[in-house]
Tab-separated table of C-alpha atoms in Angstrom:
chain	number	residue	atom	x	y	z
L	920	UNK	CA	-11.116	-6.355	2.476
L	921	UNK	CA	-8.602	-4.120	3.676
L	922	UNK	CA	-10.303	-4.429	7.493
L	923	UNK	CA	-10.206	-8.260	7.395
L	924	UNK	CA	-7.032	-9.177	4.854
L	925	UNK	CA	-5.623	-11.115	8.404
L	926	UNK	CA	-8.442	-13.598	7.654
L	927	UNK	CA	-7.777	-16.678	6.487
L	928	UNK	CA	-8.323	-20.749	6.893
L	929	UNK	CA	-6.275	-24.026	7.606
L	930	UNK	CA	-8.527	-25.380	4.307
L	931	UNK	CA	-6.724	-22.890	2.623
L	932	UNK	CA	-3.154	-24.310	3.150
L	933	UNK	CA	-4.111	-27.980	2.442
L	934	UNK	CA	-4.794	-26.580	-0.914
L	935	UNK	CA	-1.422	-25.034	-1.225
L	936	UNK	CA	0.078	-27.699	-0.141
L	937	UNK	CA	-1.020	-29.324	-2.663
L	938	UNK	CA	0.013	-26.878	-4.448
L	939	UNK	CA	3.457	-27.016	-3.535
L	940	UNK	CA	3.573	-31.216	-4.494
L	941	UNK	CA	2.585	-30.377	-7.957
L	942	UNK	CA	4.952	-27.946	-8.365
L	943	UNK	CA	8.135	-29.968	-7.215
L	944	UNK	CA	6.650	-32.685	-9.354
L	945	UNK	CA	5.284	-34.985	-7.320
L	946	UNK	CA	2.175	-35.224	-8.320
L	947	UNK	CA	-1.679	-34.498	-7.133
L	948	UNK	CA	-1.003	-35.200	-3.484
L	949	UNK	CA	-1.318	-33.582	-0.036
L	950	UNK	CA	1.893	-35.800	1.237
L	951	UNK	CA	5.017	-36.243	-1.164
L	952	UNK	CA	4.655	-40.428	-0.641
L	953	UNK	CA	0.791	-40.054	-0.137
L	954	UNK	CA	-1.981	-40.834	-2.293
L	955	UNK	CA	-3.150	-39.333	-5.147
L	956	UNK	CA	-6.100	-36.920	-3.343
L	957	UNK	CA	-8.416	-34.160	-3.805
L	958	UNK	CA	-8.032	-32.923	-0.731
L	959	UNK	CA	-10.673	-30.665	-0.062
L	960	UNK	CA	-9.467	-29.100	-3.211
L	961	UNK	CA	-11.845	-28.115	-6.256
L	962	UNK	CA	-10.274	-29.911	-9.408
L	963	UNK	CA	-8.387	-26.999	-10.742
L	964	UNK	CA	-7.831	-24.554	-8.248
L	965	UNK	CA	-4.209	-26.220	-6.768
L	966	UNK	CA	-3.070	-25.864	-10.302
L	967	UNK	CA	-3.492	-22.874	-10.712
L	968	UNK	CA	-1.504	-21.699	-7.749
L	969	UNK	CA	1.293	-23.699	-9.305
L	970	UNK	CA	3.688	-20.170	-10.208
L	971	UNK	CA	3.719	-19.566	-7.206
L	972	UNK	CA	3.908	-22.856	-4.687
L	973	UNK	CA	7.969	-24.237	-5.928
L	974	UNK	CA	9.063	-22.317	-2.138
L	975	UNK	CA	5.742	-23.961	-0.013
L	976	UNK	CA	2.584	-23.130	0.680
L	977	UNK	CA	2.728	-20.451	2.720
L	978	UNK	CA	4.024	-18.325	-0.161
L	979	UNK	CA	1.306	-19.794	-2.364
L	980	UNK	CA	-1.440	-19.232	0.054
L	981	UNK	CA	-0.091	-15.418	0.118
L	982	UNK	CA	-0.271	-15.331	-3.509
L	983	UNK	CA	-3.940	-16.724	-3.678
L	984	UNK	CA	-4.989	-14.043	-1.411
L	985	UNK	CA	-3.877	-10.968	-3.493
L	986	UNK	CA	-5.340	-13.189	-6.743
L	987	UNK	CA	-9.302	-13.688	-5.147
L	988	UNK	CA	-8.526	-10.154	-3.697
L	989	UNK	CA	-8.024	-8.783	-7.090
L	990	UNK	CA	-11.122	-11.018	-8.587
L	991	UNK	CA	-13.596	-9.806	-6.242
L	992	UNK	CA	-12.379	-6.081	-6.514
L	993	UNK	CA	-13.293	-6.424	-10.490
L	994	UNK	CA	-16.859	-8.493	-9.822
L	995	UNK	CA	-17.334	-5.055	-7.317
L	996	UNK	CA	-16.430	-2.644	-10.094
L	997	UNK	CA	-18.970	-4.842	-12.643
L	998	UNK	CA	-21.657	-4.788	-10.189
L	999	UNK	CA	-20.995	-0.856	-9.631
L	1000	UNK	CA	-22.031	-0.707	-13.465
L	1001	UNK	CA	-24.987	-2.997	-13.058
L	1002	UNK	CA	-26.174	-0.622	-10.041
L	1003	UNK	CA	-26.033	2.498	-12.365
L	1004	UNK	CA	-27.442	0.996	-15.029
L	1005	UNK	CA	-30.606	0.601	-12.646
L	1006	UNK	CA	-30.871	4.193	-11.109
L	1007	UNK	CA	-29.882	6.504	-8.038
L	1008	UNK	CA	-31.275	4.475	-5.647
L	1009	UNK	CA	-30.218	1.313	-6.718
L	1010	UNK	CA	-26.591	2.921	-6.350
L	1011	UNK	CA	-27.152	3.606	-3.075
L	1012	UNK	CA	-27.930	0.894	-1.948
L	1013	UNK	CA	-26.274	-1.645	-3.469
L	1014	UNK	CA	-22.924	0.319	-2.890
L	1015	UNK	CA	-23.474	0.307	0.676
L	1016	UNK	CA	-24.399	-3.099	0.652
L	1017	UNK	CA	-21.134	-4.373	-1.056
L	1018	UNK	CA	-19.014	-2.051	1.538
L	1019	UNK	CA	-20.768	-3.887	4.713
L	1020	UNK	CA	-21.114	-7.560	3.693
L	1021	UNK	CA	-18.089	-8.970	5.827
L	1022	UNK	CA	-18.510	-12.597	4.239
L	1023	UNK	CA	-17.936	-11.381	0.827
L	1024	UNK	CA	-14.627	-9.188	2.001
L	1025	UNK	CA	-13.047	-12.029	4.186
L	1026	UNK	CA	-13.228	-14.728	1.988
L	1027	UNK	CA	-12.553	-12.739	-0.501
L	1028	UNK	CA	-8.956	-12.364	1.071
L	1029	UNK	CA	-8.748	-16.055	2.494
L	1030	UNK	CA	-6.731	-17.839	-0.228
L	1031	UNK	CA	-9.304	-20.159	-1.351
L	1032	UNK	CA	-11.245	-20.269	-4.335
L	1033	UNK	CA	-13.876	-18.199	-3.131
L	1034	UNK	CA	-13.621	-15.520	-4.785
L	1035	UNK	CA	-12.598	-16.844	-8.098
L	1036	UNK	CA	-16.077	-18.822	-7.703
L	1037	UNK	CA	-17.633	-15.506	-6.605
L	1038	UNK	CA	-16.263	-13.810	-9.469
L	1039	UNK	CA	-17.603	-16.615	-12.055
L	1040	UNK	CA	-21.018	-16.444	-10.208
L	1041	UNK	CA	-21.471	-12.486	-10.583
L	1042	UNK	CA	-19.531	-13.047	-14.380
L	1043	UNK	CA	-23.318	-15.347	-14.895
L	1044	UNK	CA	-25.239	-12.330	-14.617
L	1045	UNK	CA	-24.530	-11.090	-17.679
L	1046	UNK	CA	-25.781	-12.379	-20.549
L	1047	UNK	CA	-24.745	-14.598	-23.651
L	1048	UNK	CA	-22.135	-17.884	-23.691
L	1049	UNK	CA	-19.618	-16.795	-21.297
L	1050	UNK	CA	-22.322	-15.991	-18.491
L	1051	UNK	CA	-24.112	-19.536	-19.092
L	1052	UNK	CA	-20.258	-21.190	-19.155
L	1053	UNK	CA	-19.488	-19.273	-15.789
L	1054	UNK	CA	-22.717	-21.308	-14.381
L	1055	UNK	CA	-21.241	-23.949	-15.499
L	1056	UNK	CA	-17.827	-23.312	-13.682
L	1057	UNK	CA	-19.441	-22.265	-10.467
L	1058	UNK	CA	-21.002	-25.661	-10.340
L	1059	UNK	CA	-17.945	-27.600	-11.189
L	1060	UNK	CA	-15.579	-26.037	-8.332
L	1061	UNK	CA	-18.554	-26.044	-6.031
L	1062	UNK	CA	-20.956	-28.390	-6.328
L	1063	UNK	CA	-23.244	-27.797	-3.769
L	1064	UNK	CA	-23.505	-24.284	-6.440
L	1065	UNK	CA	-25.906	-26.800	-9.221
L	1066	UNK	CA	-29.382	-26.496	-7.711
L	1067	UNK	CA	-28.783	-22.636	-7.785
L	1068	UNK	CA	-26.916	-22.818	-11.492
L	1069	UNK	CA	-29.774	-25.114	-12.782
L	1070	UNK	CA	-32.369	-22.871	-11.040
L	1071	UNK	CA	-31.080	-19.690	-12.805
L	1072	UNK	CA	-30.508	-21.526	-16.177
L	1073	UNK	CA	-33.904	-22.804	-16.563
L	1074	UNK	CA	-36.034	-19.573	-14.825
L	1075	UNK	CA	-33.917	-17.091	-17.751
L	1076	UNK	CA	-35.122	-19.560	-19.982
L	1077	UNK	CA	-38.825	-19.807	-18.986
L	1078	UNK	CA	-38.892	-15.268	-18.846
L	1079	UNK	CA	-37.214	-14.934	-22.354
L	1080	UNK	CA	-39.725	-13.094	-24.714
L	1081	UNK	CA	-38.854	-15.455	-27.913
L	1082	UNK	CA	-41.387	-18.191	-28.753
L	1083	UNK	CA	-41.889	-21.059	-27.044
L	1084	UNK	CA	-39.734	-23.257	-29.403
L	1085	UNK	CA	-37.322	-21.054	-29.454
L	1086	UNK	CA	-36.972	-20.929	-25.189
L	1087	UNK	CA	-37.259	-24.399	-25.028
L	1088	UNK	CA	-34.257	-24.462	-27.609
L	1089	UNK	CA	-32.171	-22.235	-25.508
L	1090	UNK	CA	-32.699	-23.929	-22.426
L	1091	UNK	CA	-31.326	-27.164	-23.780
L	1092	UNK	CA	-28.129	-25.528	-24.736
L	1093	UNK	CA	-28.087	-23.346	-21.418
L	1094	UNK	CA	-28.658	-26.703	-19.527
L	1095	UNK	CA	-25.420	-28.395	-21.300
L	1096	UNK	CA	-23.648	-25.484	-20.610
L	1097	UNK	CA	-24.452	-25.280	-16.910
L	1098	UNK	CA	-24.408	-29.419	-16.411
L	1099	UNK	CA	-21.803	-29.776	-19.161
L	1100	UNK	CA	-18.582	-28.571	-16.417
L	1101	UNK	CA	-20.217	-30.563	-13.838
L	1102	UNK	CA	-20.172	-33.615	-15.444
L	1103	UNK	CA	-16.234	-33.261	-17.130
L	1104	UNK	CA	-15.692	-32.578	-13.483
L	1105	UNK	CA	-17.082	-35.241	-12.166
L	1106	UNK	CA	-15.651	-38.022	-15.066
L	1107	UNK	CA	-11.898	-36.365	-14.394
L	1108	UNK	CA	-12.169	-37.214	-10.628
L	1109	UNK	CA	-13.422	-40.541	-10.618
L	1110	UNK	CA	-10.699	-41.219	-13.277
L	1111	UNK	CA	-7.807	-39.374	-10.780
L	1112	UNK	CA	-9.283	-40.077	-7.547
L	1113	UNK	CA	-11.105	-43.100	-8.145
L	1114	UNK	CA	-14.364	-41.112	-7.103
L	1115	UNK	CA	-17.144	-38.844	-9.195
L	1116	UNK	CA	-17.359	-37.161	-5.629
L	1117	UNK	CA	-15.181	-34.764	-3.362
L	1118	UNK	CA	-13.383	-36.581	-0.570
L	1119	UNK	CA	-15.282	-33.923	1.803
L	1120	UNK	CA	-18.470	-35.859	1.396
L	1121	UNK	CA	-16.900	-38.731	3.247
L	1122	UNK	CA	-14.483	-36.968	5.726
L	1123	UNK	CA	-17.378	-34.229	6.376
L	1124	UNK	CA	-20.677	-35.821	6.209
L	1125	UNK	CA	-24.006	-34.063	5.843
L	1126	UNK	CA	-25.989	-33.290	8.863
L	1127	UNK	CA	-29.743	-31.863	8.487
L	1128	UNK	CA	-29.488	-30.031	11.790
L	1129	UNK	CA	-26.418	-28.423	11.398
L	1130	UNK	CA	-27.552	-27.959	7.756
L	1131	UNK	CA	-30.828	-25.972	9.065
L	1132	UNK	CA	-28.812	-23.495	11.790
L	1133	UNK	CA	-26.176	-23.131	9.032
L	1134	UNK	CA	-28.873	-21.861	6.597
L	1135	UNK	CA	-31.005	-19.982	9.061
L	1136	UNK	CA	-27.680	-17.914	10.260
L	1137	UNK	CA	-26.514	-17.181	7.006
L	1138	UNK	CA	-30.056	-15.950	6.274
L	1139	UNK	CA	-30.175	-13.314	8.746
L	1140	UNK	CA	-26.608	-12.850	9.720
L	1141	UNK	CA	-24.644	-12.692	6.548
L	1142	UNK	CA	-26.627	-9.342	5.519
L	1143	UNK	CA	-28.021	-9.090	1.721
L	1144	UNK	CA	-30.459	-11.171	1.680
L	1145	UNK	CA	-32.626	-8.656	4.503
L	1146	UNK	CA	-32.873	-6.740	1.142
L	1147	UNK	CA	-35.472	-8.752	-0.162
L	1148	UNK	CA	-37.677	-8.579	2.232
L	1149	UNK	CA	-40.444	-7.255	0.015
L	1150	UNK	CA	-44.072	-8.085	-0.436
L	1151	UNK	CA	-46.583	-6.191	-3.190
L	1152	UNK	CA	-42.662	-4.562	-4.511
L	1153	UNK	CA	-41.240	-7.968	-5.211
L	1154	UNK	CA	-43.886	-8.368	-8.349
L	1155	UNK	CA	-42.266	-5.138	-9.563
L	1156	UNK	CA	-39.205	-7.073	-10.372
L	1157	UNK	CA	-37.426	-7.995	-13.623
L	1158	UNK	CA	-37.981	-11.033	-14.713
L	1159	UNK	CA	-34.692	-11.601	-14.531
L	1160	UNK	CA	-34.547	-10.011	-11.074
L	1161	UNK	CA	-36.998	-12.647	-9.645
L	1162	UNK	CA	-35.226	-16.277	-11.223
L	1163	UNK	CA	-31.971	-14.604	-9.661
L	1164	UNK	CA	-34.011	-14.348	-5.789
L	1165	UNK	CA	-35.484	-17.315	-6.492
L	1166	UNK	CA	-32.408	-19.366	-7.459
L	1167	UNK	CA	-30.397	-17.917	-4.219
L	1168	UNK	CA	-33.204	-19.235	-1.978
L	1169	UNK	CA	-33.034	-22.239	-4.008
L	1170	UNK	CA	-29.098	-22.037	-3.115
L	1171	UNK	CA	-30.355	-21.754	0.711
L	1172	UNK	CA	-32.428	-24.890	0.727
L	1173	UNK	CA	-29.420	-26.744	-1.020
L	1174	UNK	CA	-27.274	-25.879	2.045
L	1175	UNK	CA	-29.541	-26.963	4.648
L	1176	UNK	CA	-29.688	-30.309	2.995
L	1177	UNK	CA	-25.703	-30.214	2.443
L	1178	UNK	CA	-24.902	-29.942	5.701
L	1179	UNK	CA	-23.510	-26.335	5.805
L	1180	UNK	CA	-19.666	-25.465	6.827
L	1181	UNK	CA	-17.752	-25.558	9.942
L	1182	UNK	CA	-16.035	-22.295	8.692
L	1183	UNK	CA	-16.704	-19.067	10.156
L	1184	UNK	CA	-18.550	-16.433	8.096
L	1185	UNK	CA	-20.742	-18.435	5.609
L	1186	UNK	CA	-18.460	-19.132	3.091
L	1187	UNK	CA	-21.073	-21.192	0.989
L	1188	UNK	CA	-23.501	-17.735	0.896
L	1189	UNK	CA	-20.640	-15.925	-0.597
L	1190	UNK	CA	-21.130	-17.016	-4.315
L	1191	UNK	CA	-24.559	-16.015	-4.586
L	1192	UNK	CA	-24.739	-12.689	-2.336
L	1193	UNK	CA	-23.458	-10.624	-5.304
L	1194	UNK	CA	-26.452	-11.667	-6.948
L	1195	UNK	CA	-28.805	-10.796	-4.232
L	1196	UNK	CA	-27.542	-7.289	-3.965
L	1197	UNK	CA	-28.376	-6.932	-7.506
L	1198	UNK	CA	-31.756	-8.193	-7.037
L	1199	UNK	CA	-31.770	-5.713	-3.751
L	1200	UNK	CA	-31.010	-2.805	-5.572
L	1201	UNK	CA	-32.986	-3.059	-8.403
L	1202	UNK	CA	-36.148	-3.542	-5.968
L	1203	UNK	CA	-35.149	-0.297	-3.623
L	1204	UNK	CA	-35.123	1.259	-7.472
L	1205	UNK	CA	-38.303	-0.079	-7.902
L	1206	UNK	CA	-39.621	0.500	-4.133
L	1207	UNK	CA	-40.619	3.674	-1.804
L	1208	UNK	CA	-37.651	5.662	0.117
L	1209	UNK	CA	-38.781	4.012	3.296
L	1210	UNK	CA	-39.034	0.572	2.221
L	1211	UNK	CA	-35.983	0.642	0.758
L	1212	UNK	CA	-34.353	2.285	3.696
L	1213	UNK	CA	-35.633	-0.480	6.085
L	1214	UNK	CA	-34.469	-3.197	4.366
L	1215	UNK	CA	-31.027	-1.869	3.356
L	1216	UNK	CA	-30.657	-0.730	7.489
L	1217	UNK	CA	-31.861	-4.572	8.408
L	1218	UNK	CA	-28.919	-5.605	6.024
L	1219	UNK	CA	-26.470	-2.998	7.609
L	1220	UNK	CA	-27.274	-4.137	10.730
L	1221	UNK	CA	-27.112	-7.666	10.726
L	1222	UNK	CA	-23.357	-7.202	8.742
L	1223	UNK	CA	-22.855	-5.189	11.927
L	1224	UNK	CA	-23.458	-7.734	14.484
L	1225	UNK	CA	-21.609	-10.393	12.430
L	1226	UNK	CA	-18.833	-7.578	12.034
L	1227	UNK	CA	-18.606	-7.025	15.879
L	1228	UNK	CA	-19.334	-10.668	16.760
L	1229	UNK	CA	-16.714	-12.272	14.450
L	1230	UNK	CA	-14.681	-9.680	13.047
L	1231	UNK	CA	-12.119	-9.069	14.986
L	1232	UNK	CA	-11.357	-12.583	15.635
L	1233	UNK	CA	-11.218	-12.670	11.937
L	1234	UNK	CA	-8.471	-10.664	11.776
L	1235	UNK	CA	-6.242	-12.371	13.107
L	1236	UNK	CA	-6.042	-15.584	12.041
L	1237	UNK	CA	-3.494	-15.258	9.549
L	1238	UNK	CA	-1.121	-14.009	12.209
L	1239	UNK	CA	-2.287	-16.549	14.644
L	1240	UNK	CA	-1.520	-19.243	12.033
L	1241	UNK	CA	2.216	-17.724	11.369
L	1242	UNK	CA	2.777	-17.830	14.773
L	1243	UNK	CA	1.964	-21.654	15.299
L	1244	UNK	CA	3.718	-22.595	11.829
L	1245	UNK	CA	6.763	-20.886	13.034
L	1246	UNK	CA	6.751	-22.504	16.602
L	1247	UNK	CA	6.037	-25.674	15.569
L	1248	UNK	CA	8.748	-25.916	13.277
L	1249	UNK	CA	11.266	-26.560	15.637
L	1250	UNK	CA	9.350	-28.830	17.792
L	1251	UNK	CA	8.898	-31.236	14.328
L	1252	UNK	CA	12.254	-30.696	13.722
L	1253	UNK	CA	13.244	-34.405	12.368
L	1254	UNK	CA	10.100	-36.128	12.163
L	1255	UNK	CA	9.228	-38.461	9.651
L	1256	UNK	CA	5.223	-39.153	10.140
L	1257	UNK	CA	2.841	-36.461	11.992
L	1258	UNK	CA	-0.475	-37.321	12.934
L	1259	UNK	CA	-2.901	-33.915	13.429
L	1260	UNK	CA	-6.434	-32.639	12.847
L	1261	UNK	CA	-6.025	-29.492	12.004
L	1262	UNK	CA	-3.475	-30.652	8.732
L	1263	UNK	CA	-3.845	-27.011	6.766
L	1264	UNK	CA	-0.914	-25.115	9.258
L	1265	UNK	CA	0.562	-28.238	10.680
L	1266	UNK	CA	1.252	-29.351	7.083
L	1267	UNK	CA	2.775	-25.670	5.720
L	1268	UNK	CA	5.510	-26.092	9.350
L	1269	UNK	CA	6.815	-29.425	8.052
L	1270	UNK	CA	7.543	-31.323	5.058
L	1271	UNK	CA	7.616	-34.498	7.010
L	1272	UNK	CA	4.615	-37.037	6.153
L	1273	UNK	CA	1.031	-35.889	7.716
L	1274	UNK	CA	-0.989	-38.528	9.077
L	1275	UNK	CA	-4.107	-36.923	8.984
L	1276	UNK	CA	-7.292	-37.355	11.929
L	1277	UNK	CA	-9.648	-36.227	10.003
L	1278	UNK	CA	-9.281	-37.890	6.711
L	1279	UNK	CA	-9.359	-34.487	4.763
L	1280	UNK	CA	-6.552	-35.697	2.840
L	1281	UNK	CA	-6.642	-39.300	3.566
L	1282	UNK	CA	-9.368	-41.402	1.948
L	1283	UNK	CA	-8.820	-44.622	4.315
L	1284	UNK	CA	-9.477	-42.523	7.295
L	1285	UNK	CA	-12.133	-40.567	5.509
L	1286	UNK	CA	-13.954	-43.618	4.755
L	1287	UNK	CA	-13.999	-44.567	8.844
L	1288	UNK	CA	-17.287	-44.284	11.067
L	1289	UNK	CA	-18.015	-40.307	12.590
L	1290	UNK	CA	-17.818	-36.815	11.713
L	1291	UNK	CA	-15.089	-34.280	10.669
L	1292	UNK	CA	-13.659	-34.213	14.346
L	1293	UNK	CA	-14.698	-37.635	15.805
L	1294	UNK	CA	-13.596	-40.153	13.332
L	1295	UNK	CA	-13.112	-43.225	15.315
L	1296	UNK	CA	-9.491	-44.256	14.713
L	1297	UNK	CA	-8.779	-48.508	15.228
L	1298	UNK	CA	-6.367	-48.908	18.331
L	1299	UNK	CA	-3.094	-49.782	16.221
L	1300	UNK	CA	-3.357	-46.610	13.899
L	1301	UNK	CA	-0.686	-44.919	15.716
L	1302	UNK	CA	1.409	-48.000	14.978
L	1303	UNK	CA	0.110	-48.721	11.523
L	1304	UNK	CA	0.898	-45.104	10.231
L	1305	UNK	CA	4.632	-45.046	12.083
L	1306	UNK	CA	3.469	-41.866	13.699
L	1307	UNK	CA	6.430	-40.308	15.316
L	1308	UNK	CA	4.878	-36.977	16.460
L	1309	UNK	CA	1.185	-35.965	17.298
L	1310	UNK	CA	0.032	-32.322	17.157
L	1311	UNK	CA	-2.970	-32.201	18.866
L	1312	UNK	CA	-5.173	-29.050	20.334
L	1313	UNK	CA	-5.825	-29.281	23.857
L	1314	UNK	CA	-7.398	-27.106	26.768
L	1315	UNK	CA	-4.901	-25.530	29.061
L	1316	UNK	CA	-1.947	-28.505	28.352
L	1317	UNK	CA	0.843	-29.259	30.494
L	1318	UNK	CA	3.751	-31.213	29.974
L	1319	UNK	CA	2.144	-34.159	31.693
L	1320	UNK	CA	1.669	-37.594	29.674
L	1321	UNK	CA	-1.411	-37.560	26.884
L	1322	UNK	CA	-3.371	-39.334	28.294
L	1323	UNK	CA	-3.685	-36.528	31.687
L	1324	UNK	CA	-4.537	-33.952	29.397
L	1325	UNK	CA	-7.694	-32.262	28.179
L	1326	UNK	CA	-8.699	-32.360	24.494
L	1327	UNK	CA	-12.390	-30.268	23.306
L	1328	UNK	CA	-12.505	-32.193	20.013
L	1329	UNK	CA	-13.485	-36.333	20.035
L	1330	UNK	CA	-10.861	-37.531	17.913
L	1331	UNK	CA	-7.963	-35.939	19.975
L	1332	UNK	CA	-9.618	-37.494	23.055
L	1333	UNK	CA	-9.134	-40.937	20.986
L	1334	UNK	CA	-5.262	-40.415	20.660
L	1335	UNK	CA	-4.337	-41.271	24.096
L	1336	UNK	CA	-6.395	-44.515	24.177
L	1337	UNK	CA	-4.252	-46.072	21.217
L	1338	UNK	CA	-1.489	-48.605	21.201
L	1339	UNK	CA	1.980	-47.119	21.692
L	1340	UNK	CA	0.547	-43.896	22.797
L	1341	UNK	CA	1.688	-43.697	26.309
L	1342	UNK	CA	5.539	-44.095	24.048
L	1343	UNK	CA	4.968	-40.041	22.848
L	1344	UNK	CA	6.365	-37.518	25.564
L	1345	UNK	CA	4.805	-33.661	24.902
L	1346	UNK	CA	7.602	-31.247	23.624
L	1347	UNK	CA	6.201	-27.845	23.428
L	1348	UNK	CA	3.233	-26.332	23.895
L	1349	UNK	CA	2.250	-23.101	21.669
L	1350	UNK	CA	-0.509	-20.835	22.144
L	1351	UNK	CA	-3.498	-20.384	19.692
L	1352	UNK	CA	-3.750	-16.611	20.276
L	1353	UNK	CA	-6.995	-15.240	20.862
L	1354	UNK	CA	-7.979	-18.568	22.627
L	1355	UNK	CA	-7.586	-20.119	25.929
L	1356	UNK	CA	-6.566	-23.391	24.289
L	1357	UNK	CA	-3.179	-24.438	23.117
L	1358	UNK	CA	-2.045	-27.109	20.733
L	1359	UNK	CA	0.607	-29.631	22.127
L	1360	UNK	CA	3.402	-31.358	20.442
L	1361	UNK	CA	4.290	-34.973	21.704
L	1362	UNK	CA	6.816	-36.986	20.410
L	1363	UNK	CA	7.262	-40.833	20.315
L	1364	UNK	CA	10.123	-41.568	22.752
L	1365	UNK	CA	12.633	-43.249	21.084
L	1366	UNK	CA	13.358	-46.076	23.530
């Protein structure tokens, strides 16, 4: 954590953001005049950043690092007991497995709810109410989390040693306790947000392919799940220990059919992989020195080559994102509606109105034809939102007119093509560090 606290997301300042509107009272919204929204936000975790979002959400997104910091440093120091509870071996390795998995330290540190879900999710591994509830929770902040919550519910159900009446009994109750948060869940947003679903479902929507490559990398690049990579030794498991490998497989298949994440480092493994080091130490307890040591050096070494790969640009994204808020501040200086894709910084450098491309935040763009990056925007939007200033990242800018610039992502490309938008004159131009591109700032000439 310590190696990768500069890591961080724009995702996580639209939540803070929101944040920040609920804590100067205005309400569940991404834009003080905007629509009540979700925004990419799991019902529950902007309010709980509330303390600390009255002076904007950079401040809060500061204070929800140090608080899924904290969580996942207590889930480590559970796990540590779970791992000598199991033997020498299992301490071994599932020690050095925690130290090297670089998803579960950087989004630890990213100021989303990642690591309070990844907290709940290793909390479920106990036993009793509270570890059937925390299913329940994981579910309800992430729902792509049920298959995997349902899977582990019903398999601890099926390997109890009572009778049969009596496992069929506890599986009801564990099934209302794990569908039970779900479902509230899903009641309270279609009564705020006039949905039962997240807005992401329409502003991101699911692709198989990238689904499959998403699931398939996270497989062999996020590192844990090399250490089950057993054959005769996996029958030597638990129980327990097999539902648990089961149910993050399970959780794999889920996110092919999901869609997967744009973000960098697997963030949807990251809820299950405490439970697959577990299940990886208690089969190097259970397995030959070798074994063990192959499968725990296939683990180190795929962390490695995500480490080298992605790490350092990791690091510096929290810096990179200071930099831009701080530049662009100025350059908004007095402007009343600005359109961007990338909301999450552009939104913590202004309190002006965000028109956003994407529809993150928006549910009437949201709801328009194409992906995350390509919605396809009518020709009068710039006029229909009043957008006064565009923010827009572009490959090697110039102060030119929009339309003689270069733009990577589809929806940018779409800007220049709209009514009024030969009116906007670019203003500044500030690096993305690390990068060869560069957002640009355009304003709408006033005459």
């Amino acid at each position: 954590m310590a190696w990768l606290w500069g890591f961080t997301v724009d995702d996580a300042l639209i939540s803070t953001r929101v944040a920040h509107q609920l804590a100067t009272g205005h309400g569940y919204r991404f834009n003080p005049s905007g629509p009540i929204v979700d925004a990419v936000t799991p019902l529950g975790w902007a309010p709980l950043l509330v303390p600390f979002a009255a002076s904007g959400p950079w401040a809060a997104l500061l204070a929800a690092r140090w608080l899924g910091a904290g969580a996942w440093f207590l889930t480590a120091a559970y796990l540590g007991l779970r791992f000598a509870a199991l033997g020498t071996r299992a301490v071994v390795v599932g020690v050095l497995a925690l130290l090297a998995t670089v998803p579960l330290a950087a989004w630890a540190v990213a100021g989303m709810e990642t690591g309070l879900v990844t907290a709940l999710a290793t909390l479920s591994l106990a036993r009793g109410f509270l570890a059937r509830l925390s299913l329940g929770l994981c579910a309800a902040l992430r729902p792509e989390l049920l298959p995997w919550a349902l899977t582990v519910t019903l398999g601890d159900a099926l390997v109890g040693s009572e009778s049969t009446a009596k496992r069929l009994r506890s599986a009801v109750s564990a099934l209302a306790l794990a569908l039970g948060p779900f479902v509230v869940v899903a009641l309270l947003r279609d009564l705020l947000f006039g949905a039962a679903y997240p807005l992401s479902l329409l502003a991101k929507p699911s692709d198989l392919s990238s689904g499959l490559r998403y699931a398939l990398g996270g497989l062999l690049l996020s590192g844990p799940f090399w250490l089950l990579a057993a054959g005769p030794a996996f029958g030597r498991l638990s129980g327990r220990g097999r539902v648990q490998a089961v149910a993050a497989l399970v959780h794999v298949f889920a996110l092919a059919l999901a869609g997967g994440d744009w973000m960098s480092l697997y963030r949807l493994f990251v809820p299950v992989l405490p439970s697959v080091i577990l299940v990886g130490a208690e089969l190097a307890q259970r397995s030959s020195r070798f074994a063990s040591g192959v499968r725990l050096a296939l683990a180190l070494g795929a962390s490695a080559v995500l480490a080298i790969s992605l790490g350092p640009s990791a690091r510096g994204v929290l810096a990179q994102r200071r930099e831009l808020i701080e530049g662009a501040g100025p350059l908004l200086a007095g402007a009343r509606r600005v359109a961007a894709l990338d909301v999450g910084w552009v939104g913590a450098a202004t309190a002006a109105t965000i028109v956003d491309l994407a529809g993150v935040t928006d549910p009437t763009v949201a709801r328009l034809a194409g992906g995350h990056t390509s919605k396809r925007l009518p020709d009068s939007f710039l006029e229909a939102r009043e957008v006064d200033a565009v923010v827009l990242l572009a490959e090697a800018p110039t102060f030119a007119p929009l339309s003689e610039q270069r733009f990577p992502r589809i929806v940018e490309r779409r800007v220049p093509t709209l009514a009024s938008a030969e009116l906007f004159r670019v203003v500044g131009i500030l690096p993305l560090r690390g990068t060869r591109q560069h957002y640009l700032v355009a304003r709408r000439d006033p005459r």
